[in-house]
mmCIF file of C-alpha atoms and ligand atoms in Angstrom:
data_model
loop_
_atom_site.group_PDB
_atom_site.id
_atom_site.type_symbol
_atom_site.label_atom_id
_atom_site.label_comp_id
_atom_site.label_asym_id
_atom_site.label_seq_id
_atom_site.Cartn_x
_atom_site.Cartn_y
_atom_site.Cartn_z
ATOM 1 C CA UNK A 756 76.806 5.408 -38.313
ATOM 2 C CA UNK A 757 79.961 4.942 -36.046
ATOM 3 C CA UNK A 758 79.387 2.041 -33.773
ATOM 4 C CA UNK A 759 78.615 3.903 -30.933
ATOM 5 C CA UNK A 760 75.998 5.597 -32.193
ATOM 6 C CA UNK A 761 74.465 2.639 -33.691
ATOM 7 C CA UNK A 762 74.063 1.148 -30.302
ATOM 8 C CA UNK A 763 72.041 3.341 -28.844
ATOM 9 C CA UNK A 764 69.843 3.919 -32.712
ATOM 10 C CA UNK A 765 69.153 -0.820 -31.985
ATOM 11 C CA UNK A 766 68.192 1.064 -28.401
ATOM 12 C CA UNK A 767 65.584 2.514 -29.233
ATOM 13 C CA UNK A 768 64.162 1.077 -32.093
ATOM 14 C CA UNK A 769 63.620 -2.068 -30.661
ATOM 15 C CA UNK A 770 63.263 -4.132 -26.978
ATOM 16 C CA UNK A 771 65.820 -2.368 -25.121
ATOM 17 C CA UNK A 772 63.513 0.792 -26.040
ATOM 18 C CA UNK A 773 59.969 -0.309 -25.186
ATOM 19 C CA UNK A 774 61.656 -1.751 -21.220
ATOM 20 C CA UNK A 775 62.171 1.832 -20.802
ATOM 21 C CA UNK A 776 59.348 3.163 -21.655
ATOM 22 C CA UNK A 777 57.171 0.197 -19.425
ATOM 23 C CA UNK A 778 59.874 1.603 -16.854
ATOM 24 C CA UNK A 779 59.586 5.160 -16.573
ATOM 25 C CA UNK A 780 56.693 6.227 -19.416
ATOM 26 C CA UNK A 781 56.353 8.064 -22.610
ATOM 27 C CA UNK A 782 58.692 10.331 -20.975
ATOM 28 C CA UNK A 783 61.763 8.582 -20.620
ATOM 29 C CA UNK A 784 64.321 9.924 -17.768
ATOM 30 C CA UNK A 785 64.592 10.496 -14.413
ATOM 31 C CA UNK A 786 60.715 11.282 -12.516
ATOM 32 C CA UNK A 787 59.291 11.759 -15.818
ATOM 33 C CA UNK A 788 56.423 14.420 -14.965
ATOM 34 C CA UNK A 789 57.790 15.224 -11.865
ATOM 35 C CA UNK A 790 60.991 16.089 -13.557
ATOM 36 C CA UNK A 791 59.986 18.673 -16.463
ATOM 37 C CA UNK A 792 57.431 20.346 -14.001
ATOM 38 C CA UNK A 793 60.728 21.094 -12.181
ATOM 39 C CA UNK A 794 63.061 21.843 -14.896
ATOM 40 C CA UNK A 795 60.407 24.015 -16.782
ATOM 41 C CA UNK A 796 59.586 26.716 -13.219
ATOM 42 C CA UNK A 797 63.641 26.608 -13.532
ATOM 43 C CA UNK A 798 64.009 27.530 -16.402
ATOM 44 C CA UNK A 799 60.943 30.184 -15.972
ATOM 45 C CA UNK A 800 59.414 28.508 -19.294
ATOM 46 C CA UNK A 801 56.683 30.654 -20.460
ATOM 47 C CA UNK A 802 53.709 30.541 -23.282
ATOM 48 C CA UNK A 803 54.907 31.848 -26.284
ATOM 49 C CA UNK A 804 58.155 30.315 -26.821
ATOM 50 C CA UNK A 805 59.974 28.633 -30.182
ATOM 51 C CA UNK A 806 61.368 25.369 -28.246
ATOM 52 C CA UNK A 807 63.887 22.741 -29.982
ATOM 53 C CA UNK A 808 64.266 19.402 -28.294
ATOM 54 C CA UNK A 809 67.628 17.481 -28.591
ATOM 55 C CA UNK A 810 67.536 14.345 -28.170
ATOM 56 C CA UNK A 811 63.463 13.951 -28.035
ATOM 57 C CA UNK A 812 62.722 10.582 -28.520
ATOM 58 C CA UNK A 813 59.016 10.529 -29.102
ATOM 59 C CA UNK A 814 59.099 14.254 -28.391
ATOM 60 C CA UNK A 815 57.516 13.474 -25.115
ATOM 61 C CA UNK A 816 59.099 16.959 -23.968
ATOM 62 C CA UNK A 817 57.250 18.548 -26.979
ATOM 63 C CA UNK A 818 53.809 17.702 -26.121
ATOM 64 C CA UNK A 819 54.280 17.994 -22.325
ATOM 65 C CA UNK A 820 55.681 22.155 -23.276
ATOM 66 C CA UNK A 821 52.850 22.506 -25.948
ATOM 67 C CA UNK A 822 49.805 21.118 -23.580
ATOM 68 C CA UNK A 823 50.878 22.768 -20.270
ATOM 69 C CA UNK A 824 53.252 25.425 -21.366
ATOM 70 C CA UNK A 825 51.518 27.044 -24.457
ATOM 71 C CA UNK A 826 54.300 26.250 -26.306
ATOM 72 C CA UNK A 827 53.772 27.805 -30.015
ATOM 73 C CA UNK A 828 55.937 26.079 -31.512
ATOM 74 C CA UNK A 829 58.695 22.860 -31.211
ATOM 75 C CA UNK A 830 60.847 21.421 -33.518
ATOM 76 C CA UNK A 831 62.194 17.772 -31.787
ATOM 77 C CA UNK A 832 65.093 16.076 -32.917
ATOM 78 C CA UNK A 833 66.525 12.602 -32.671
ATOM 79 C CA UNK A 834 68.806 10.496 -35.064
ATOM 80 C CA UNK A 835 65.769 7.134 -34.888
ATOM 81 C CA UNK A 836 63.896 7.324 -37.202
ATOM 82 C CA UNK A 837 61.832 4.622 -35.606
ATOM 83 C CA UNK A 838 60.914 7.213 -32.763
ATOM 84 C CA UNK A 839 60.403 10.004 -34.935
ATOM 85 C CA UNK A 840 57.569 7.880 -36.370
ATOM 86 C CA UNK A 841 56.150 6.905 -33.495
ATOM 87 C CA UNK A 842 56.666 10.766 -32.131
ATOM 88 C CA UNK A 843 54.511 11.955 -34.911
ATOM 89 C CA UNK A 844 51.575 9.473 -34.261
ATOM 90 C CA UNK A 845 51.442 10.736 -30.422
ATOM 91 C CA UNK A 846 51.333 13.806 -31.466
ATOM 92 C CA UNK A 847 47.780 13.843 -34.034
ATOM 93 C CA UNK A 848 46.927 11.661 -30.947
ATOM 94 C CA UNK A 849 47.296 14.241 -28.278
ATOM 95 C CA UNK A 850 46.412 17.280 -31.094
ATOM 96 C CA UNK A 851 49.146 19.031 -31.399
ATOM 97 C CA UNK A 852 50.835 18.091 -35.070
ATOM 98 C CA UNK A 853 50.615 21.869 -35.925
ATOM 99 C CA UNK A 854 53.037 22.528 -33.332
ATOM 100 C CA UNK A 855 55.906 20.163 -33.067
ATOM 101 C CA UNK A 856 58.076 19.276 -36.014
ATOM 102 C CA UNK A 857 60.319 16.388 -36.190
ATOM 103 C CA UNK A 858 64.020 16.513 -37.747
ATOM 104 C CA UNK A 859 66.226 13.054 -38.111
ATOM 105 C CA UNK A 860 68.894 14.614 -37.086
ATOM 106 C CA UNK A 861 72.519 14.227 -35.438
ATOM 107 C CA UNK A 862 72.537 16.522 -32.486
ATOM 108 C CA UNK A 863 75.161 17.971 -32.383
ATOM 109 C CA UNK A 864 74.732 18.721 -36.263
ATOM 110 C CA UNK A 865 71.585 19.715 -36.798
ATOM 111 C CA UNK A 866 71.197 21.987 -39.927
ATOM 112 C CA UNK A 867 69.075 24.393 -38.308
ATOM 113 C CA UNK A 868 69.034 27.840 -38.276
ATOM 114 C CA UNK A 869 71.465 29.355 -36.086
ATOM 115 C CA UNK A 870 70.261 32.165 -33.174
ATOM 116 C CA UNK A 871 66.057 30.656 -33.777
ATOM 117 C CA UNK A 872 65.116 29.254 -30.282
ATOM 118 C CA UNK A 873 63.871 30.386 -27.385
ATOM 119 C CA UNK A 874 64.087 27.550 -25.006
ATOM 120 C CA UNK A 875 66.923 24.409 -26.284
ATOM 121 C CA UNK A 876 65.426 21.176 -24.231
ATOM 122 C CA UNK A 877 67.262 18.193 -23.594
ATOM 123 C CA UNK A 878 65.950 15.471 -21.076
ATOM 124 C CA UNK A 879 68.302 12.820 -20.095
ATOM 125 C CA UNK A 880 70.010 12.081 -23.441
ATOM 126 C CA UNK A 881 72.967 13.657 -24.184
ATOM 127 C CA UNK A 882 75.286 11.406 -22.301
ATOM 128 C CA UNK A 883 74.180 9.097 -24.992
ATOM 129 C CA UNK A 884 76.444 11.782 -26.910
ATOM 130 C CA UNK A 885 80.368 11.260 -27.469
ATOM 131 C CA UNK A 886 80.823 14.319 -28.198
ATOM 132 C CA UNK A 887 79.292 16.639 -25.434
ATOM 133 C CA UNK A 888 80.635 19.769 -25.728
ATOM 134 C CA UNK A 889 80.192 19.768 -29.591
ATOM 135 C CA UNK A 890 76.262 19.734 -27.915
ATOM 136 C CA UNK A 891 76.772 21.759 -26.398
ATOM 137 C CA UNK A 892 77.798 24.861 -28.417
ATOM 138 C CA UNK A 893 75.004 23.757 -31.167
ATOM 139 C CA UNK A 894 72.620 23.998 -28.186
ATOM 140 C CA UNK A 895 73.879 27.495 -27.815
ATOM 141 C CA UNK A 896 74.543 28.801 -31.515
ATOM 142 C CA UNK A 897 70.367 27.369 -31.830
ATOM 143 C CA UNK A 898 69.319 29.866 -29.202
ATOM 144 C CA UNK A 899 68.888 33.690 -29.881
ATOM 145 C CA UNK A 900 70.015 35.908 -27.296
ATOM 146 C CA UNK A 901 68.543 35.742 -24.026
ATOM 147 C CA UNK A 902 67.356 31.949 -24.963
ATOM 148 C CA UNK A 903 68.197 29.754 -22.717
ATOM 149 C CA UNK A 904 69.816 25.903 -22.863
ATOM 150 C CA UNK A 905 67.419 23.988 -20.055
ATOM 151 C CA UNK A 906 68.705 20.290 -19.811
ATOM 152 C CA UNK A 907 68.655 16.926 -17.335
ATOM 153 C CA UNK A 908 70.933 14.601 -17.281
ATOM 154 C CA UNK A 909 72.480 11.532 -16.383
ATOM 155 C CA UNK A 910 76.371 12.570 -14.528
ATOM 156 C CA UNK A 911 79.281 11.422 -12.744
ATOM 157 C CA UNK A 912 77.863 11.824 -8.904
ATOM 158 C CA UNK A 913 80.365 13.968 -6.421
ATOM 159 C CA UNK A 914 82.685 10.639 -6.277
ATOM 160 C CA UNK A 915 83.871 8.552 -8.788
ATOM 161 C CA UNK A 916 83.779 4.562 -9.433
ATOM 162 C CA UNK A 917 86.863 2.652 -10.162
ATOM 163 C CA UNK A 918 87.182 2.160 -13.851
ATOM 164 C CA UNK A 919 86.669 -1.394 -13.820
ATOM 165 C CA UNK A 920 83.186 -0.109 -12.084
ATOM 166 C CA UNK A 921 82.415 2.692 -14.446
ATOM 167 C CA UNK A 922 83.179 0.495 -17.567
ATOM 168 C CA UNK A 923 80.547 -1.842 -15.979
ATOM 169 C CA UNK A 924 77.864 0.659 -16.348
ATOM 170 C CA UNK A 925 78.154 2.848 -19.192
ATOM 171 C CA UNK A 926 78.333 -0.557 -21.487
ATOM 172 C CA UNK A 927 75.099 -1.580 -19.895
ATOM 173 C CA UNK A 928 73.794 1.826 -20.532
ATOM 174 C CA UNK A 929 75.821 2.201 -24.260
ATOM 175 C CA UNK A 930 77.174 5.522 -22.082
ATOM 176 C CA UNK A 931 80.214 6.970 -24.449
ATOM 177 C CA UNK A 932 81.159 8.631 -20.871
ATOM 178 C CA UNK A 933 79.896 10.608 -18.915
ATOM 179 C CA UNK A 934 79.743 14.413 -17.532
ATOM 180 C CA UNK A 935 79.703 15.459 -14.253
ATOM 181 C CA UNK A 936 78.237 19.115 -13.397
ATOM 182 C CA UNK A 937 81.710 20.762 -13.350
ATOM 183 C CA UNK A 938 81.886 19.598 -16.487
ATOM 184 C CA UNK A 939 78.556 20.655 -17.639
ATOM 185 C CA UNK A 940 78.982 23.574 -16.848
ATOM 186 C CA UNK A 941 82.297 24.482 -18.133
ATOM 187 C CA UNK A 942 81.163 23.452 -22.134
ATOM 188 C CA UNK A 943 78.191 25.457 -21.242
ATOM 189 C CA UNK A 944 80.565 28.916 -20.067
ATOM 190 C CA UNK A 945 82.970 27.905 -23.011
ATOM 191 C CA UNK A 946 80.451 27.783 -25.931
ATOM 192 C CA UNK A 947 79.226 31.832 -24.843
ATOM 193 C CA UNK A 948 76.602 30.808 -22.388
ATOM 194 C CA UNK A 949 75.599 32.142 -18.290
ATOM 195 C CA UNK A 950 75.214 29.324 -16.019
ATOM 196 C CA UNK A 951 72.445 30.233 -13.882
ATOM 197 C CA UNK A 952 72.018 26.248 -12.228
ATOM 198 C CA UNK A 953 74.219 23.404 -12.343
ATOM 199 C CA UNK A 954 73.412 21.126 -9.384
ATOM 200 C CA UNK A 955 72.720 16.999 -8.694
ATOM 201 C CA UNK A 956 68.358 17.400 -8.263
ATOM 202 C CA UNK A 957 69.182 14.065 -6.004
ATOM 203 C CA UNK A 958 66.343 12.215 -7.387
ATOM 204 C CA UNK A 959 68.625 9.396 -9.791
ATOM 205 C CA UNK A 960 68.812 7.024 -6.275
ATOM 206 C CA UNK A 961 65.152 6.464 -5.186
ATOM 207 C CA UNK A 962 63.935 6.640 -9.120
ATOM 208 C CA UNK A 963 66.566 3.838 -10.133
ATOM 209 C CA UNK A 964 64.687 2.010 -6.127
ATOM 210 C CA UNK A 965 61.712 2.175 -7.711
ATOM 211 C CA UNK A 966 61.968 1.234 -11.286
ATOM 212 C CA UNK A 967 63.724 -2.120 -9.839
ATOM 213 C CA UNK A 968 60.736 -2.551 -7.479
ATOM 214 C CA UNK A 969 58.401 -2.208 -10.408
ATOM 215 C CA UNK A 970 60.470 -4.854 -12.704
ATOM 216 C CA UNK A 971 60.674 -7.431 -9.952
ATOM 217 C CA UNK A 972 56.887 -6.939 -8.717
ATOM 218 C CA UNK A 973 54.295 -5.364 -10.926
ATOM 219 C CA UNK A 974 55.351 -5.242 -13.850
ATOM 220 C CA UNK A 975 57.990 -8.859 -14.520
ATOM 221 C CA UNK A 976 55.222 -9.831 -16.782
ATOM 222 C CA UNK A 977 55.453 -7.290 -19.135
ATOM 223 C CA UNK A 978 59.326 -6.672 -18.833
ATOM 224 C CA UNK A 979 59.232 -10.675 -20.132
ATOM 225 C CA UNK A 980 56.701 -10.482 -22.604
ATOM 226 C CA UNK A 981 59.208 -7.335 -24.249
ATOM 227 C CA UNK A 982 61.940 -9.720 -24.001
ATOM 228 C CA UNK A 983 60.684 -12.498 -25.475
ATOM 229 C CA UNK A 984 60.457 -14.171 -21.814
ATOM 230 C CA UNK A 985 63.855 -14.505 -21.800
ATOM 231 C CA UNK A 986 64.611 -15.077 -18.247
ATOM 232 C CA UNK A 987 68.520 -15.021 -18.136
ATOM 233 C CA UNK A 988 68.569 -11.776 -19.654
ATOM 234 C CA UNK A 989 65.880 -10.358 -17.152
ATOM 235 C CA UNK A 990 67.824 -11.299 -14.123
ATOM 236 C CA UNK A 991 70.759 -10.223 -16.481
ATOM 237 C CA UNK A 992 68.832 -6.619 -16.949
ATOM 238 C CA UNK A 993 67.931 -6.894 -12.577
ATOM 239 C CA UNK A 994 71.895 -7.279 -11.788
ATOM 240 C CA UNK A 995 72.936 -3.872 -13.901
ATOM 241 C CA UNK A 996 70.546 -1.896 -12.759
ATOM 242 C CA UNK A 997 71.222 -3.455 -8.617
ATOM 243 C CA UNK A 998 74.840 -2.039 -9.806
ATOM 244 C CA UNK A 999 73.602 1.280 -10.624
ATOM 245 C CA UNK A 1000 71.834 1.422 -8.047
ATOM 246 C CA UNK A 1001 74.764 1.054 -5.598
ATOM 247 C CA UNK A 1002 76.438 3.244 -7.774
ATOM 248 C CA UNK A 1003 74.014 5.836 -6.790
ATOM 249 C CA UNK A 1004 73.758 5.350 -3.723
ATOM 250 C CA UNK A 1005 77.056 6.119 -2.767
ATOM 251 C CA UNK A 1006 77.076 9.202 -4.658
ATOM 252 C CA UNK A 1007 78.529 8.465 -7.530
ATOM 253 C CA UNK A 1008 75.547 9.033 -10.363
ATOM 254 C CA UNK A 1009 73.324 11.659 -10.813
ATOM 255 C CA UNK A 1010 70.591 13.553 -12.391
ATOM 256 C CA UNK A 1011 72.192 17.457 -13.189
ATOM 257 C CA UNK A 1012 70.258 19.898 -14.070
ATOM 258 C CA UNK A 1013 71.210 22.670 -15.623
ATOM 259 C CA UNK A 1014 69.828 26.443 -16.793
ATOM 260 C CA UNK A 1015 72.459 28.586 -18.741
ATOM 261 C CA UNK A 1016 71.220 31.566 -20.839
ATOM 262 C CA UNK A 1017 72.696 33.099 -23.714
ATOM 263 C CA UNK A 1018 73.129 36.463 -23.396
HETATM 264 C C1 LIG B 1260 66.419 8.300 -23.469
HETATM 265 S S1 LIG B 1260 65.818 8.980 -24.785
HETATM 266 C C2 LIG B 1260 65.578 10.660 -25.065
HETATM 267 C C3 LIG B 1260 64.743 10.798 -23.976
HETATM 268 C C4 LIG B 1260 64.021 11.828 -24.491
HETATM 269 N N1 LIG B 1260 64.513 13.111 -24.109
HETATM 270 C C5 LIG B 1260 61.855 12.604 -22.842
HETATM 271 O O1 LIG B 1260 62.965 12.334 -22.112
HETATM 272 O O2 LIG B 1260 61.567 11.652 -23.721
HETATM 273 C C6 LIG B 1260 67.757 8.519 -25.722
HETATM 274 C C7 LIG B 1260 67.545 9.254 -27.405
HETATM 275 O O3 LIG B 1260 68.724 10.239 -27.926
HETATM 276 C C8 LIG B 1260 68.809 9.620 -29.223
HETATM 277 N N2 LIG B 1260 70.245 10.071 -29.307
HETATM 278 C C9 LIG B 1260 70.929 9.856 -28.657
HETATM 279 N N3 LIG B 1260 72.493 9.941 -29.704
HETATM 280 C C10 LIG B 1260 71.822 11.017 -30.348
HETATM 281 C C11 LIG B 1260 72.707 11.659 -31.137
HETATM 282 N N4 LIG B 1260 73.915 11.773 -31.042
HETATM 283 N N5 LIG B 1260 71.728 12.484 -32.062
HETATM 284 C C12 LIG B 1260 70.608 12.554 -31.899
HETATM 285 N N6 LIG B 1260 70.013 11.821 -31.175
HETATM 286 C C13 LIG B 1260 70.274 11.102 -30.402
HETATM 287 C C14 LIG B 1260 68.250 8.276 -29.420
HETATM 288 O O4 LIG B 1260 67.735 8.200 -30.702
HETATM 289 C C15 LIG B 1260 67.039 8.204 -28.296
HETATM 290 O O5 LIG B 1260 65.783 8.486 -28.555
#
């Protein structure tokens, strides 16, 4: 596993991942439930689908689809064994273990059969994958003809930060680089998908503002407990979140939603 991947795996196997879950809940993406509901609606998700969630973490996306959208079966793919073990427990807790299974693999090379999924799902996670165009191509390979790619992701916004600002944000988040909405549209088209929707959801800055308020007011104690009551580290994290908020408010960061179909 290369350095980028081992740094990301360490995040989700450890304290930083637990911090994200404290701030965001089990659905570790901007606006959690509301964002998933919007993505399912825009993608036209209906009961009876077979889905693959790429970079599923503990599998909250598949449990959401199983409990609320009549998912027939789902496979979650993630490279971090710790989150998949936690996900298996949560699947049993929520009574969906028979419909959802996990594969520990790189999302760019899942080893799953071609043309096997009605829906490939991804929520705010593909930003961690350096070979993002290859990941979109893997999603397209997994889709049956007529199937749907539905994802949200952290992207550059309409304006780009100066290189030093971009590097600071990428290093804090352990992102290799980010796509823009236009990069997603190009990658989908190159992978043979027809893009139906590729747009800024407008959710990013307000959500970061809420997380900052939570971590500095309501949940400070819980956050400190996760990081061993290291107040210097807590201040540093808050500083980086404030930096991300400033970039977002300047239109430089966005959550982008993509819906694309395989002809
Ligand atoms: C933000 S979490 C995903 C959150 C999840 N989609 C949700 O909405 O709850 C990011 C996940 O991506 C996984 N990941 C990052 N790079 C990956 C890769 N190349 N292949 C597979 N999983 C990867 C990490 O292990 C982590 O569990």
